[in-house]
mmCIF file with all atom_site columns, C-alpha atoms in Angstrom:
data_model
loop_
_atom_site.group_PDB
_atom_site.id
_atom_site.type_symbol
_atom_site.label_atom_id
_atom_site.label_alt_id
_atom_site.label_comp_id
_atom_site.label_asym_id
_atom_site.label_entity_id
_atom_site.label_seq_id
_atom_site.pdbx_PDB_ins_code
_atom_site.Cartn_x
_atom_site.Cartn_y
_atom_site.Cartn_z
_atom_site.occupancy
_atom_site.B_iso_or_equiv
_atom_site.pdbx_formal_charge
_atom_site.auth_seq_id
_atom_site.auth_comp_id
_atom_site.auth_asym_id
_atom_site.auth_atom_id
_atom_site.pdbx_PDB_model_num
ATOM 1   C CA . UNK A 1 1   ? 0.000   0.000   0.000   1.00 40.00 ? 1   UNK A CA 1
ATOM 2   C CA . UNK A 1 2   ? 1.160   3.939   -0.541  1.00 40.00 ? 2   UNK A CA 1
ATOM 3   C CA . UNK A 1 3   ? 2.037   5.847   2.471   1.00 39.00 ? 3   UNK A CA 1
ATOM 4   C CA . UNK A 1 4   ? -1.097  7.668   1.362   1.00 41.00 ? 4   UNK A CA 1
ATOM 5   C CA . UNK A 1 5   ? -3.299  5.376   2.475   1.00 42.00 ? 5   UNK A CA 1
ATOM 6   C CA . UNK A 1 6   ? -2.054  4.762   5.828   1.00 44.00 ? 6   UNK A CA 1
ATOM 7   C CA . UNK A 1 7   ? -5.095  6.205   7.995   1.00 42.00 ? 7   UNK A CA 1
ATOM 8   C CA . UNK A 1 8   ? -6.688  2.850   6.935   1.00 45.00 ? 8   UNK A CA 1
ATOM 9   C CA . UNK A 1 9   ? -3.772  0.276   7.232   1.00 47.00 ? 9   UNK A CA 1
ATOM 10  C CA . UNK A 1 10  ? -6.024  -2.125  9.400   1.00 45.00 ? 10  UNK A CA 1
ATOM 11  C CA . UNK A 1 11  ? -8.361  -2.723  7.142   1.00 43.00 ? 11  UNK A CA 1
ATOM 12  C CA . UNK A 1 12  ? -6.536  -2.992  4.189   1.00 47.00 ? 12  UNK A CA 1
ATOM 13  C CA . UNK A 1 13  ? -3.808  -5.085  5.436   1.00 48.00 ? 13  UNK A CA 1
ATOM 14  C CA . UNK A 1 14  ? -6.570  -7.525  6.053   1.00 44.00 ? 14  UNK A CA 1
ATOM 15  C CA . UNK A 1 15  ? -7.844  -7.033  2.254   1.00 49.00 ? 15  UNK A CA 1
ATOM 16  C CA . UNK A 1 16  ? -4.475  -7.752  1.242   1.00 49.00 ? 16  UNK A CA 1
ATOM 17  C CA . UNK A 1 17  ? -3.778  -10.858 2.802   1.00 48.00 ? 17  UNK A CA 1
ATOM 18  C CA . UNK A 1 18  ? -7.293  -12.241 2.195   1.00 44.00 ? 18  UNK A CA 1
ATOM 19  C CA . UNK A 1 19  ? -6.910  -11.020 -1.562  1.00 49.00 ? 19  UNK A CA 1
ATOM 20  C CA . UNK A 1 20  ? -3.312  -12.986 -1.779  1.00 48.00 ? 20  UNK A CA 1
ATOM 21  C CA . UNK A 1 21  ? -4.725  -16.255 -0.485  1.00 47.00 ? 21  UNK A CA 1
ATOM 22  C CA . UNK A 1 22  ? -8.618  -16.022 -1.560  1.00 47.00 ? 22  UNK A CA 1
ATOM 23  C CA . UNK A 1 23  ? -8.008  -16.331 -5.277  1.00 48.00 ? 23  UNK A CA 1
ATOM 24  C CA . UNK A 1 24  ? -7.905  -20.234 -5.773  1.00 46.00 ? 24  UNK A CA 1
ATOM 25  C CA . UNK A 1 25  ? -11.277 -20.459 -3.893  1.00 43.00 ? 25  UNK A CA 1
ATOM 26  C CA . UNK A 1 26  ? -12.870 -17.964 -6.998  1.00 45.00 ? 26  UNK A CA 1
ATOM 27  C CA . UNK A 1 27  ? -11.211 -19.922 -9.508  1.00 43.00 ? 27  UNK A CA 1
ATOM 28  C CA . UNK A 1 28  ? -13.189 -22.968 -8.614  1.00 42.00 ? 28  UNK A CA 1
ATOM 29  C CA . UNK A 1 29  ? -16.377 -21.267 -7.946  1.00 41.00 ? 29  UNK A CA 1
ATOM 30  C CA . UNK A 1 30  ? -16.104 -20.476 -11.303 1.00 45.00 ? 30  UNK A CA 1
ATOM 31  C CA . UNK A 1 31  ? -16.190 -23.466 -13.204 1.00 43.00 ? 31  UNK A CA 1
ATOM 32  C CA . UNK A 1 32  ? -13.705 -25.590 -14.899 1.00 42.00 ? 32  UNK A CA 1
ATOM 33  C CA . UNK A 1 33  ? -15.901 -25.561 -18.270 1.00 41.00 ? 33  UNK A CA 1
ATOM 34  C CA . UNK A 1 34  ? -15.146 -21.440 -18.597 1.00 45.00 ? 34  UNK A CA 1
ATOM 35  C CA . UNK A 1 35  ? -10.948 -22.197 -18.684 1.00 46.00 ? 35  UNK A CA 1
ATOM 36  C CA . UNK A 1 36  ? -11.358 -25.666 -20.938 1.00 43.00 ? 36  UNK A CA 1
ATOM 37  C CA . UNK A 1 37  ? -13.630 -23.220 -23.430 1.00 43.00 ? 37  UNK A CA 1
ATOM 38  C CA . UNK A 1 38  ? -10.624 -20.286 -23.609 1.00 45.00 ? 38  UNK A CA 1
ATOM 39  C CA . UNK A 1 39  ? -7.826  -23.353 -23.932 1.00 44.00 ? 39  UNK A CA 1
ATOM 40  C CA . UNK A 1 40  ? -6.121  -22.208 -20.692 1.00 45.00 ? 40  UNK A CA 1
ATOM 41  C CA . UNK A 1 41  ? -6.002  -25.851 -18.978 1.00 43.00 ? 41  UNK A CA 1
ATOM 42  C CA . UNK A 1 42  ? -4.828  -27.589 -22.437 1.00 40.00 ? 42  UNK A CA 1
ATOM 43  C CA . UNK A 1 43  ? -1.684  -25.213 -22.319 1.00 42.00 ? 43  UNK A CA 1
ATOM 44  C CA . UNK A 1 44  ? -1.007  -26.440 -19.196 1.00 49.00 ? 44  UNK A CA 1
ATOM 45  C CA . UNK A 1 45  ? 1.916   -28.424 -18.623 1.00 64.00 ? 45  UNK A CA 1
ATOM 46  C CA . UNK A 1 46  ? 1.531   -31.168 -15.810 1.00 80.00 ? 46  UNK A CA 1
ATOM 47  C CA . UNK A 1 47  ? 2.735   -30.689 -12.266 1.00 88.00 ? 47  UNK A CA 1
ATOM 48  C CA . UNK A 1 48  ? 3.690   -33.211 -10.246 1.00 89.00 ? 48  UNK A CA 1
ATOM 49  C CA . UNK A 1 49  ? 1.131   -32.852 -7.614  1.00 90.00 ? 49  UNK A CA 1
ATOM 50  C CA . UNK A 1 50  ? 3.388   -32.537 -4.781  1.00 91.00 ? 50  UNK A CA 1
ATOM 51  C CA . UNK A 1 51  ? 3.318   -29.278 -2.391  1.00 93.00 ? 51  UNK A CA 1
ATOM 52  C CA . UNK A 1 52  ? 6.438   -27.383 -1.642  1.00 95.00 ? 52  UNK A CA 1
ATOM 53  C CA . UNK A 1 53  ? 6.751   -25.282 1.484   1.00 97.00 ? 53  UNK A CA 1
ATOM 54  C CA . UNK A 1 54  ? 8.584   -22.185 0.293   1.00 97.00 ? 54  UNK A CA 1
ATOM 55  C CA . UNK A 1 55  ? 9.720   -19.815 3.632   1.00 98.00 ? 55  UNK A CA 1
ATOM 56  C CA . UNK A 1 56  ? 12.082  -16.581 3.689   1.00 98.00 ? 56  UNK A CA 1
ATOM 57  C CA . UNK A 1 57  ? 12.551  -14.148 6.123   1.00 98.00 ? 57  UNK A CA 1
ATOM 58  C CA . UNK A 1 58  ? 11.928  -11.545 3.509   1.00 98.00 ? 58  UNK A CA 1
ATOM 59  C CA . UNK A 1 59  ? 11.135  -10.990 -0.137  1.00 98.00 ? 59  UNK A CA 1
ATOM 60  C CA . UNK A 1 60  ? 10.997  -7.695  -1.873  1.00 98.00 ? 60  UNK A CA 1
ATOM 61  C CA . UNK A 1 61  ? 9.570   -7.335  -5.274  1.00 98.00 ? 61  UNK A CA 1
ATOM 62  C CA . UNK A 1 62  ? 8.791   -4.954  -8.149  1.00 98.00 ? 62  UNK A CA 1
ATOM 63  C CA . UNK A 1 63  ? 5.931   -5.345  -10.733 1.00 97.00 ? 63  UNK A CA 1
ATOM 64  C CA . UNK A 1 64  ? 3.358   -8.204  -8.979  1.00 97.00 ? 64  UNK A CA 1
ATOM 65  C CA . UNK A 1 65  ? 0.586   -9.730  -10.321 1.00 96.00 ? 65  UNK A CA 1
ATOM 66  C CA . UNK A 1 66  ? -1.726  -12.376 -9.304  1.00 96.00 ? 66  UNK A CA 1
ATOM 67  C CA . UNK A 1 67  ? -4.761  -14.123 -10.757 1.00 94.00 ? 67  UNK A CA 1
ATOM 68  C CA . UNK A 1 68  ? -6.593  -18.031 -9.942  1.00 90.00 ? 68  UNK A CA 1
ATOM 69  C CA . UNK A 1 69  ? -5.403  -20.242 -11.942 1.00 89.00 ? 69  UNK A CA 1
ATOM 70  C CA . UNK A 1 70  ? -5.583  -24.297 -12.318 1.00 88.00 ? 70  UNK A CA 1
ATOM 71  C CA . UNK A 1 71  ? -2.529  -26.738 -12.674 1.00 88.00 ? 71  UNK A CA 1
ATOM 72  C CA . UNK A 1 72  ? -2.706  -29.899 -14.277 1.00 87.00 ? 72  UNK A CA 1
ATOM 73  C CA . UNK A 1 73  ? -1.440  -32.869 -12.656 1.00 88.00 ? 73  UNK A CA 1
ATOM 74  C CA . UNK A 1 74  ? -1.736  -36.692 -13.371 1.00 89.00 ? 74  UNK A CA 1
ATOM 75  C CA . UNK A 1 75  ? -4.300  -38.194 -11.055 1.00 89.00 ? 75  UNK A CA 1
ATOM 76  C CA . UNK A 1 76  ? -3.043  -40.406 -8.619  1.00 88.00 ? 76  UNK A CA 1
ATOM 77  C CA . UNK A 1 77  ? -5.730  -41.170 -5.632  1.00 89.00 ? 77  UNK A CA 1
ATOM 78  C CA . UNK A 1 78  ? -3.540  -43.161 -3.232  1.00 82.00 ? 78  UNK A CA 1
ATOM 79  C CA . UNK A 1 79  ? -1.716  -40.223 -2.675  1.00 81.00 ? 79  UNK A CA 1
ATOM 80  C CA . UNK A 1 80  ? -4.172  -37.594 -2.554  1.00 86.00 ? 80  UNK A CA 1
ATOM 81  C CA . UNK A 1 81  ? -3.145  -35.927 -5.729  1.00 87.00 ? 81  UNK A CA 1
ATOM 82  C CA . UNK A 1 82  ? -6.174  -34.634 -7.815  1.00 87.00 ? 82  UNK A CA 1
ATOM 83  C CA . UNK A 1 83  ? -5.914  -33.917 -11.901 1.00 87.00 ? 83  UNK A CA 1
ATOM 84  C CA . UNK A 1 84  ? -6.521  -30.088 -10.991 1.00 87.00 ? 84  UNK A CA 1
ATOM 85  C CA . UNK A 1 85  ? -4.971  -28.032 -8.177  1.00 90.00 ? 85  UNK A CA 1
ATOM 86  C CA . UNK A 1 86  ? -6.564  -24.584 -7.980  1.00 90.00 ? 86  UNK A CA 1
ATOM 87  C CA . UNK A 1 87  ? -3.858  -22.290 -7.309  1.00 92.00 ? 87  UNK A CA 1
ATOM 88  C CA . UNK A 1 88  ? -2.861  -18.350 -7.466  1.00 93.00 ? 88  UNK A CA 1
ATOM 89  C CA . UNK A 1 89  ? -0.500  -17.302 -10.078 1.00 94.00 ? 89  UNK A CA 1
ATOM 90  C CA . UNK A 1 90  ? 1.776   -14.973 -9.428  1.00 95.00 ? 90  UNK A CA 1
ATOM 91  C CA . UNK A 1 91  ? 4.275   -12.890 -11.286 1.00 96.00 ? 91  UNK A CA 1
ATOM 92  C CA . UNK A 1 92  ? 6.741   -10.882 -10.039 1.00 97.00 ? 92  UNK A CA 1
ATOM 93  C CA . UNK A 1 93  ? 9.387   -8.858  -12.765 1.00 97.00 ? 93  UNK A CA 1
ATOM 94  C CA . UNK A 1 94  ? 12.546  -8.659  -10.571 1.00 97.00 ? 94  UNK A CA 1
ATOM 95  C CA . UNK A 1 95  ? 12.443  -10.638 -6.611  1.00 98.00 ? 95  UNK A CA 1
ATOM 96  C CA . UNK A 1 96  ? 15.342  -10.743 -4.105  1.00 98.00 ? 96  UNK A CA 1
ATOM 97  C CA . UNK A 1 97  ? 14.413  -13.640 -1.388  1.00 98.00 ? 97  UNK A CA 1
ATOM 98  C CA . UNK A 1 98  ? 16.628  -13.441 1.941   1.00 98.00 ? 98  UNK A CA 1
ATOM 99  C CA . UNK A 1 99  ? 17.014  -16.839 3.732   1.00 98.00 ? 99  UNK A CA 1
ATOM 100 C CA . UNK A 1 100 ? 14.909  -18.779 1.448   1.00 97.00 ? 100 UNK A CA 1
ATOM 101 C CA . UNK A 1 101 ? 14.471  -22.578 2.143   1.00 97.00 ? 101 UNK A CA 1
ATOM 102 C CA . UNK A 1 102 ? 12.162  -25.372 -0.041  1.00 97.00 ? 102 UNK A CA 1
ATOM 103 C CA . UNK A 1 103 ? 11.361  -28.105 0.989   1.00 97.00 ? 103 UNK A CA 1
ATOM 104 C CA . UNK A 1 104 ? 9.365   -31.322 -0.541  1.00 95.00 ? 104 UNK A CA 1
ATOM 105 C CA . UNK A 1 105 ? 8.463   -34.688 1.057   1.00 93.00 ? 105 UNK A CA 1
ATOM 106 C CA . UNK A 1 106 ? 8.651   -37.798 -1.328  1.00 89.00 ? 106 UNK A CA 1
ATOM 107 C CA . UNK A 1 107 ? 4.997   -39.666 -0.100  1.00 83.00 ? 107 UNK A CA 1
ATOM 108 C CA . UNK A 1 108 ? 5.863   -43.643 0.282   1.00 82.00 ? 108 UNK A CA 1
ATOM 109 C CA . UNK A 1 109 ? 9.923   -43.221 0.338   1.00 88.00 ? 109 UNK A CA 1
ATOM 110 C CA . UNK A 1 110 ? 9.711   -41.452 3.661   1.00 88.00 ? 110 UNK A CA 1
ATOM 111 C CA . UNK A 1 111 ? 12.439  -39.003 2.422   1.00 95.00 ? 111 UNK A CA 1
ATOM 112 C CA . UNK A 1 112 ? 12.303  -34.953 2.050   1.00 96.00 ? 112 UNK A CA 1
ATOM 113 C CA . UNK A 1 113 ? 14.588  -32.730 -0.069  1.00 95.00 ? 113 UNK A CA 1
ATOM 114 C CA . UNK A 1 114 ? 15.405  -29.419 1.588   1.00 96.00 ? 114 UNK A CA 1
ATOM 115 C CA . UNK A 1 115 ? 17.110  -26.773 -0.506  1.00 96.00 ? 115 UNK A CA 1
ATOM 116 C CA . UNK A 1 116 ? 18.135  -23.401 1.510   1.00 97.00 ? 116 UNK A CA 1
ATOM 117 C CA . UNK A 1 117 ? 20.009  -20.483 -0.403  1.00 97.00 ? 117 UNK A CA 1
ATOM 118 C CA . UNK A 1 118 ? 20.396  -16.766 0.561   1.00 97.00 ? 118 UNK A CA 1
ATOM 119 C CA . UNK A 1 119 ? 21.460  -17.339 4.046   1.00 97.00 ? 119 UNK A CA 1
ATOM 120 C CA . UNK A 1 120 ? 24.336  -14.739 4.115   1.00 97.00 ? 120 UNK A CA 1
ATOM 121 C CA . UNK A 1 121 ? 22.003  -11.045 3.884   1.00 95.00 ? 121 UNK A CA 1
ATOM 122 C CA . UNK A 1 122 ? 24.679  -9.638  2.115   1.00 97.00 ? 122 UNK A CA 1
ATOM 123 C CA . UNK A 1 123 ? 24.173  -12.616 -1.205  1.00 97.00 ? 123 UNK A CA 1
ATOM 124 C CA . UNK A 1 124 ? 20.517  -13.178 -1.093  1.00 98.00 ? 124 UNK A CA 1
ATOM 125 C CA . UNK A 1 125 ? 18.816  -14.631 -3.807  1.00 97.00 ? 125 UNK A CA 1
ATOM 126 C CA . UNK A 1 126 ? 17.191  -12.821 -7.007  1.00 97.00 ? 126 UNK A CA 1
ATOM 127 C CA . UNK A 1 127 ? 15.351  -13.839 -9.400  1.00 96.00 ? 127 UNK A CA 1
ATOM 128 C CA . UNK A 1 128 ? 13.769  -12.701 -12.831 1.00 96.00 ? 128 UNK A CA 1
ATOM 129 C CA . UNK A 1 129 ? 10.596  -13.066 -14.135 1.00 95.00 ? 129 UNK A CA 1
ATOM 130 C CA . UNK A 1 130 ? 9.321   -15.365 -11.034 1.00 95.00 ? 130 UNK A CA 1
ATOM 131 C CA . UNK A 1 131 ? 6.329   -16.895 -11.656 1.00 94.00 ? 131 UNK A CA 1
ATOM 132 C CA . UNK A 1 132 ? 5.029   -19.324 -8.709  1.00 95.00 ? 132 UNK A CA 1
ATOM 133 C CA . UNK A 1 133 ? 1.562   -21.326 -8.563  1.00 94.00 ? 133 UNK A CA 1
ATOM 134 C CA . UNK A 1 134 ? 0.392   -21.352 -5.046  1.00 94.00 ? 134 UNK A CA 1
ATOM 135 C CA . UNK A 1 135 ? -2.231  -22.550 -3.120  1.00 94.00 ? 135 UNK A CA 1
ATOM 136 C CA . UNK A 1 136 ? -1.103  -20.705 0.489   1.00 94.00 ? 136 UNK A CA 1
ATOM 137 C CA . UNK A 1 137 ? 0.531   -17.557 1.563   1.00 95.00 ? 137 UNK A CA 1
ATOM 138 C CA . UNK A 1 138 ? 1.156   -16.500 4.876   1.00 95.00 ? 138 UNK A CA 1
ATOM 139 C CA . UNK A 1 139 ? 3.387   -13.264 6.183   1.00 96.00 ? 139 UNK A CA 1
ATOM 140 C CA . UNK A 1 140 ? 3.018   -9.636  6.518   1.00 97.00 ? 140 UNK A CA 1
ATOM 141 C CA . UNK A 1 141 ? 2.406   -8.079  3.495   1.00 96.00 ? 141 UNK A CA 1
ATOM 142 C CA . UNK A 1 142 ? 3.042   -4.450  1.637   1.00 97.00 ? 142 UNK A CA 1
ATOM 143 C CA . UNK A 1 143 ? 1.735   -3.819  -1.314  1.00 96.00 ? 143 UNK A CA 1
ATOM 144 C CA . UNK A 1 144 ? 2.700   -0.168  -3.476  1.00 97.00 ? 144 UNK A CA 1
ATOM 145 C CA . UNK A 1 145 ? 0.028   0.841   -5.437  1.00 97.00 ? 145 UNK A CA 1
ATOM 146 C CA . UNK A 1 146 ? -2.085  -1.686  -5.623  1.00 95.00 ? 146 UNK A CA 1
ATOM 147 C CA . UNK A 1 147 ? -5.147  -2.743  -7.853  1.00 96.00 ? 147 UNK A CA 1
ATOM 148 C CA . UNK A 1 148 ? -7.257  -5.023  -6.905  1.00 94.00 ? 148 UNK A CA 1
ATOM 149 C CA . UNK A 1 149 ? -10.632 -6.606  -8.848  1.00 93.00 ? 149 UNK A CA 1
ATOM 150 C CA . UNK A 1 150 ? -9.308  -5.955  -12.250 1.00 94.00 ? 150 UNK A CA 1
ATOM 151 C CA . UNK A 1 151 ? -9.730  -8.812  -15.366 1.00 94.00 ? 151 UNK A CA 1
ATOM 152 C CA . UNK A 1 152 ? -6.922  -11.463 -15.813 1.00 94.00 ? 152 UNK A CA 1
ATOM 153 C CA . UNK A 1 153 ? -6.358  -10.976 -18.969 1.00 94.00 ? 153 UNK A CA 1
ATOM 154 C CA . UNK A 1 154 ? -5.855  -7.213  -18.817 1.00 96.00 ? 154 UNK A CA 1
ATOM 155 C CA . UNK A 1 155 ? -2.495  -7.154  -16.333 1.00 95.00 ? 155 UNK A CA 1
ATOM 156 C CA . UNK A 1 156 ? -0.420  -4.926  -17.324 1.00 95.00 ? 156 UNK A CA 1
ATOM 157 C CA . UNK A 1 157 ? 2.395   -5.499  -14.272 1.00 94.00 ? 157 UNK A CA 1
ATOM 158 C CA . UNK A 1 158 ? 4.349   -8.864  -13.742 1.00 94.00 ? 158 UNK A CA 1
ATOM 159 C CA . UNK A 1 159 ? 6.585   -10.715 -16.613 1.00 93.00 ? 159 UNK A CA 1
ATOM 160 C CA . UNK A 1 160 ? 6.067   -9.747  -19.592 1.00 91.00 ? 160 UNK A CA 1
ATOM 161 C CA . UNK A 1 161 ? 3.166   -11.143 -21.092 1.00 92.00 ? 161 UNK A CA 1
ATOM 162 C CA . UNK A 1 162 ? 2.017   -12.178 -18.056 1.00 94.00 ? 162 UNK A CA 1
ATOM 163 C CA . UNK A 1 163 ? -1.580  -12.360 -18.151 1.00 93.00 ? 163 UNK A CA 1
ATOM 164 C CA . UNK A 1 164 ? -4.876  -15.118 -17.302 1.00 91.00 ? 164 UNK A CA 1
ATOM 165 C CA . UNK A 1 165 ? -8.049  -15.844 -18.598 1.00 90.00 ? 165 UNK A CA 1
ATOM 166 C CA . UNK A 1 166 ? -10.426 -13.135 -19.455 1.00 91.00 ? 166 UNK A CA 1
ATOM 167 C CA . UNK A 1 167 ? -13.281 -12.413 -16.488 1.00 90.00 ? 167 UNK A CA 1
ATOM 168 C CA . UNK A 1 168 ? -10.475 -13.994 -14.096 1.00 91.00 ? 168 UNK A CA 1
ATOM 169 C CA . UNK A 1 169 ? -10.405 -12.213 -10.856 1.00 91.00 ? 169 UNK A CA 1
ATOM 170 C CA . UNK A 1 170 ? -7.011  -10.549 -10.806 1.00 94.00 ? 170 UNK A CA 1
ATOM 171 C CA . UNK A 1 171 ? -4.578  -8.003  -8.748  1.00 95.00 ? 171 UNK A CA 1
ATOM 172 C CA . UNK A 1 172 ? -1.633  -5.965  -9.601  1.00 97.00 ? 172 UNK A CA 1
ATOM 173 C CA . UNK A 1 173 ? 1.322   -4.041  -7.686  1.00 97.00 ? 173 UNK A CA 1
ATOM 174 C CA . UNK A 1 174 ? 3.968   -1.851  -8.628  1.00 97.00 ? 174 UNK A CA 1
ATOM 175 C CA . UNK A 1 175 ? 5.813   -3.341  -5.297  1.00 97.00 ? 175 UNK A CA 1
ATOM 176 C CA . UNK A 1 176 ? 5.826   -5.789  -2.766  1.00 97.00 ? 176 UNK A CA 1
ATOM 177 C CA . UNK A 1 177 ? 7.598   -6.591  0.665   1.00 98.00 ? 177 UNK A CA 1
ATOM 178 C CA . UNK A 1 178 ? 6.861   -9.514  2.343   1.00 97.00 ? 178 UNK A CA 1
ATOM 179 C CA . UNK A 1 179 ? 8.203   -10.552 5.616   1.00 98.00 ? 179 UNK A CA 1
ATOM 180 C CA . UNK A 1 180 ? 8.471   -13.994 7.523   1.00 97.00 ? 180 UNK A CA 1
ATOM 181 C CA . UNK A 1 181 ? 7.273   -15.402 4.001   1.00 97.00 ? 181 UNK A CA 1
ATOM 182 C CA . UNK A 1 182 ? 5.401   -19.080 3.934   1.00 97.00 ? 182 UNK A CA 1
ATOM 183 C CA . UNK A 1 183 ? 4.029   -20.388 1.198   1.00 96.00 ? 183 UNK A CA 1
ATOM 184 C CA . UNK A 1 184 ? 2.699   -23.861 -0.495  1.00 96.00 ? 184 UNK A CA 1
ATOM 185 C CA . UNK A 1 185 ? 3.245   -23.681 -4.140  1.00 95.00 ? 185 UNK A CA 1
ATOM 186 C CA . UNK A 1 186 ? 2.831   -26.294 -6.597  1.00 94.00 ? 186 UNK A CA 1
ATOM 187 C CA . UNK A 1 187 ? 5.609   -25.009 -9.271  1.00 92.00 ? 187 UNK A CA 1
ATOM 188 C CA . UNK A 1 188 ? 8.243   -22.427 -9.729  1.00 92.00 ? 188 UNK A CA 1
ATOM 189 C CA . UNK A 1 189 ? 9.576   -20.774 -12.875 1.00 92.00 ? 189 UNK A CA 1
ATOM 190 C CA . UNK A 1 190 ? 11.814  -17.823 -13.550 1.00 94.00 ? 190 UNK A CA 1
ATOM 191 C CA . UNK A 1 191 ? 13.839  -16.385 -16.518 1.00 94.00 ? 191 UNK A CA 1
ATOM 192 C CA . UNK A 1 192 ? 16.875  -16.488 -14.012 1.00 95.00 ? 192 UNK A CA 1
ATOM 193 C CA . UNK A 1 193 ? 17.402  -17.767 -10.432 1.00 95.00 ? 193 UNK A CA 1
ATOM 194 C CA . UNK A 1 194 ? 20.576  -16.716 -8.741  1.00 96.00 ? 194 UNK A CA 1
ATOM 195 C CA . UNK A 1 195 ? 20.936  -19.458 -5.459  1.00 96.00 ? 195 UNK A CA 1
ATOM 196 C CA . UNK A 1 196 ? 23.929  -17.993 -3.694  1.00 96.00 ? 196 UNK A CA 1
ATOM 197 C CA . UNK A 1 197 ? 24.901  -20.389 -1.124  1.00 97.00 ? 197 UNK A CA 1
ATOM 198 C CA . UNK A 1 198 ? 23.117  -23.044 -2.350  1.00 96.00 ? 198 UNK A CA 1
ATOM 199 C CA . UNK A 1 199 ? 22.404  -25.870 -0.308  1.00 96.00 ? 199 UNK A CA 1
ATOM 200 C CA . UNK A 1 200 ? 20.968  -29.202 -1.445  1.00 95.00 ? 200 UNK A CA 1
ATOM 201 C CA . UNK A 1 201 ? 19.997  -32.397 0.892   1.00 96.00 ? 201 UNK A CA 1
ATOM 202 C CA . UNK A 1 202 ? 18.138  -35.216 0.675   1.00 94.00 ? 202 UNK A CA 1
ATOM 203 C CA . UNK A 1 203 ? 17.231  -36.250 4.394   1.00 93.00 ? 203 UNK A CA 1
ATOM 204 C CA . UNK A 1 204 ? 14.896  -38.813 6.080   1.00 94.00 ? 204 UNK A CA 1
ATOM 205 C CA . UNK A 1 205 ? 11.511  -38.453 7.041   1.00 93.00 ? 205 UNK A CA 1
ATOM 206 C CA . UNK A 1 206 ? 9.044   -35.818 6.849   1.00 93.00 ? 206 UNK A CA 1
ATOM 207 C CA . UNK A 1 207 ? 11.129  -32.159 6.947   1.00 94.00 ? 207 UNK A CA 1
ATOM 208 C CA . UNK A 1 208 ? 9.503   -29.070 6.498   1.00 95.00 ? 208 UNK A CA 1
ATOM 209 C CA . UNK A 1 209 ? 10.738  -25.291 6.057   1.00 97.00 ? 209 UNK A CA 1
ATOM 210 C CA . UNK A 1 210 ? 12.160  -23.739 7.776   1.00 93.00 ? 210 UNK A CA 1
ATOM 211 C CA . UNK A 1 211 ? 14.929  -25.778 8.773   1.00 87.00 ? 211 UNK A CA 1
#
């Protein structure tokens, strides 16, 4: 949010953070036939249906933008993955993540892998073009001019070309700072993703971020 809306920080910090985790919950109410009929789930490339816990102590951001979204993944019942996973797209241009940590448990091999990165505040990591399908957020939030309601496929912030569906509920910021960051996401692209100090294990049992 602008400084000039700070009289009413309350209340809008608790539009943001209902906006940044409400948006999978609209995609469903609105129907899987309206995506199918504009060819946005047969562009879709499949996912493999397991959740990642994403945490940082901080992210900062320039040029976000967020709209529901569905990701395709291979049905497999007996371990709880569906063929659809509504999730929140989001696109941010340029992101620097400080103490970032992933981590993903393996169902029926009773091992995680844990990647952590950015640990020194002085190398964090940055990415470019960062687009991330999530299902949860969780932190505390500031947003820098911020538009919220507008039509998917109208964005005009976020990667380049970054846009959903037309009628899709969508949102849009020229910034973002987010602070004690956790988040389930379901896939992770960027154009670039510097890791400095990257860490990679494969450990046993169930291990979750942050670690």
């Amino acid at each position: 949010m602008s400084t000039s809306m700070a009289p009413h920080k309350r209340g809008w910090s608790r539009r943001r953070r209902y906006a940044a985790v409400f948006l999978p919950s609209i995609a469903v109410g609105l129907g899987w036939s309206v995506l199918t009929a504009q060819g946005a789930l047969a562009a879709s490339l499949h996912v493999s249906g397991l959740p990642t816990t994403i945490t940082a102590d901080r992210l900062v951001g320039t040029n976000f933008a967020q709209y529901g979204w569905f990701d395709g993944a291979k049905a497999n019942p007996g371990a709880g993955i569906p063929g659809l996973i509504p999730v929140t797209r989001t696109g941010i241009e340029n992101a620097t993540l400080y103490n970032l940590c992933q981590s993903v448990t393996i169902p029926g091999f009773n091992v995680s892998l844990v990647i952590k990165a950015g640990t020194d505040s002085a190398n964090p990591v940055k990415a470019t073009n960062l687009v991330i399908d999530m299902s949860k957020l969780e932190g505390n939030a500031t947003f820098t001019n911020i538009d919220i309601g507008g039509d998917a496929s109208e964005l005009s912030k976020g990667p380049k070309g970054f846009a959903g569906p037309q009628n899709m509920f969508s949102q849009e910021a020229q910034a973002l700072e987010i602070t004690k960051l956790k988040q389930t996401a379901y896939s992770t692209s960027a154009g670039t993703f510097t890791l400095n100090g990257l860490s990679l294990e494969v450990k046993t049992g169930t291990i979750t971020c942050p670690v």
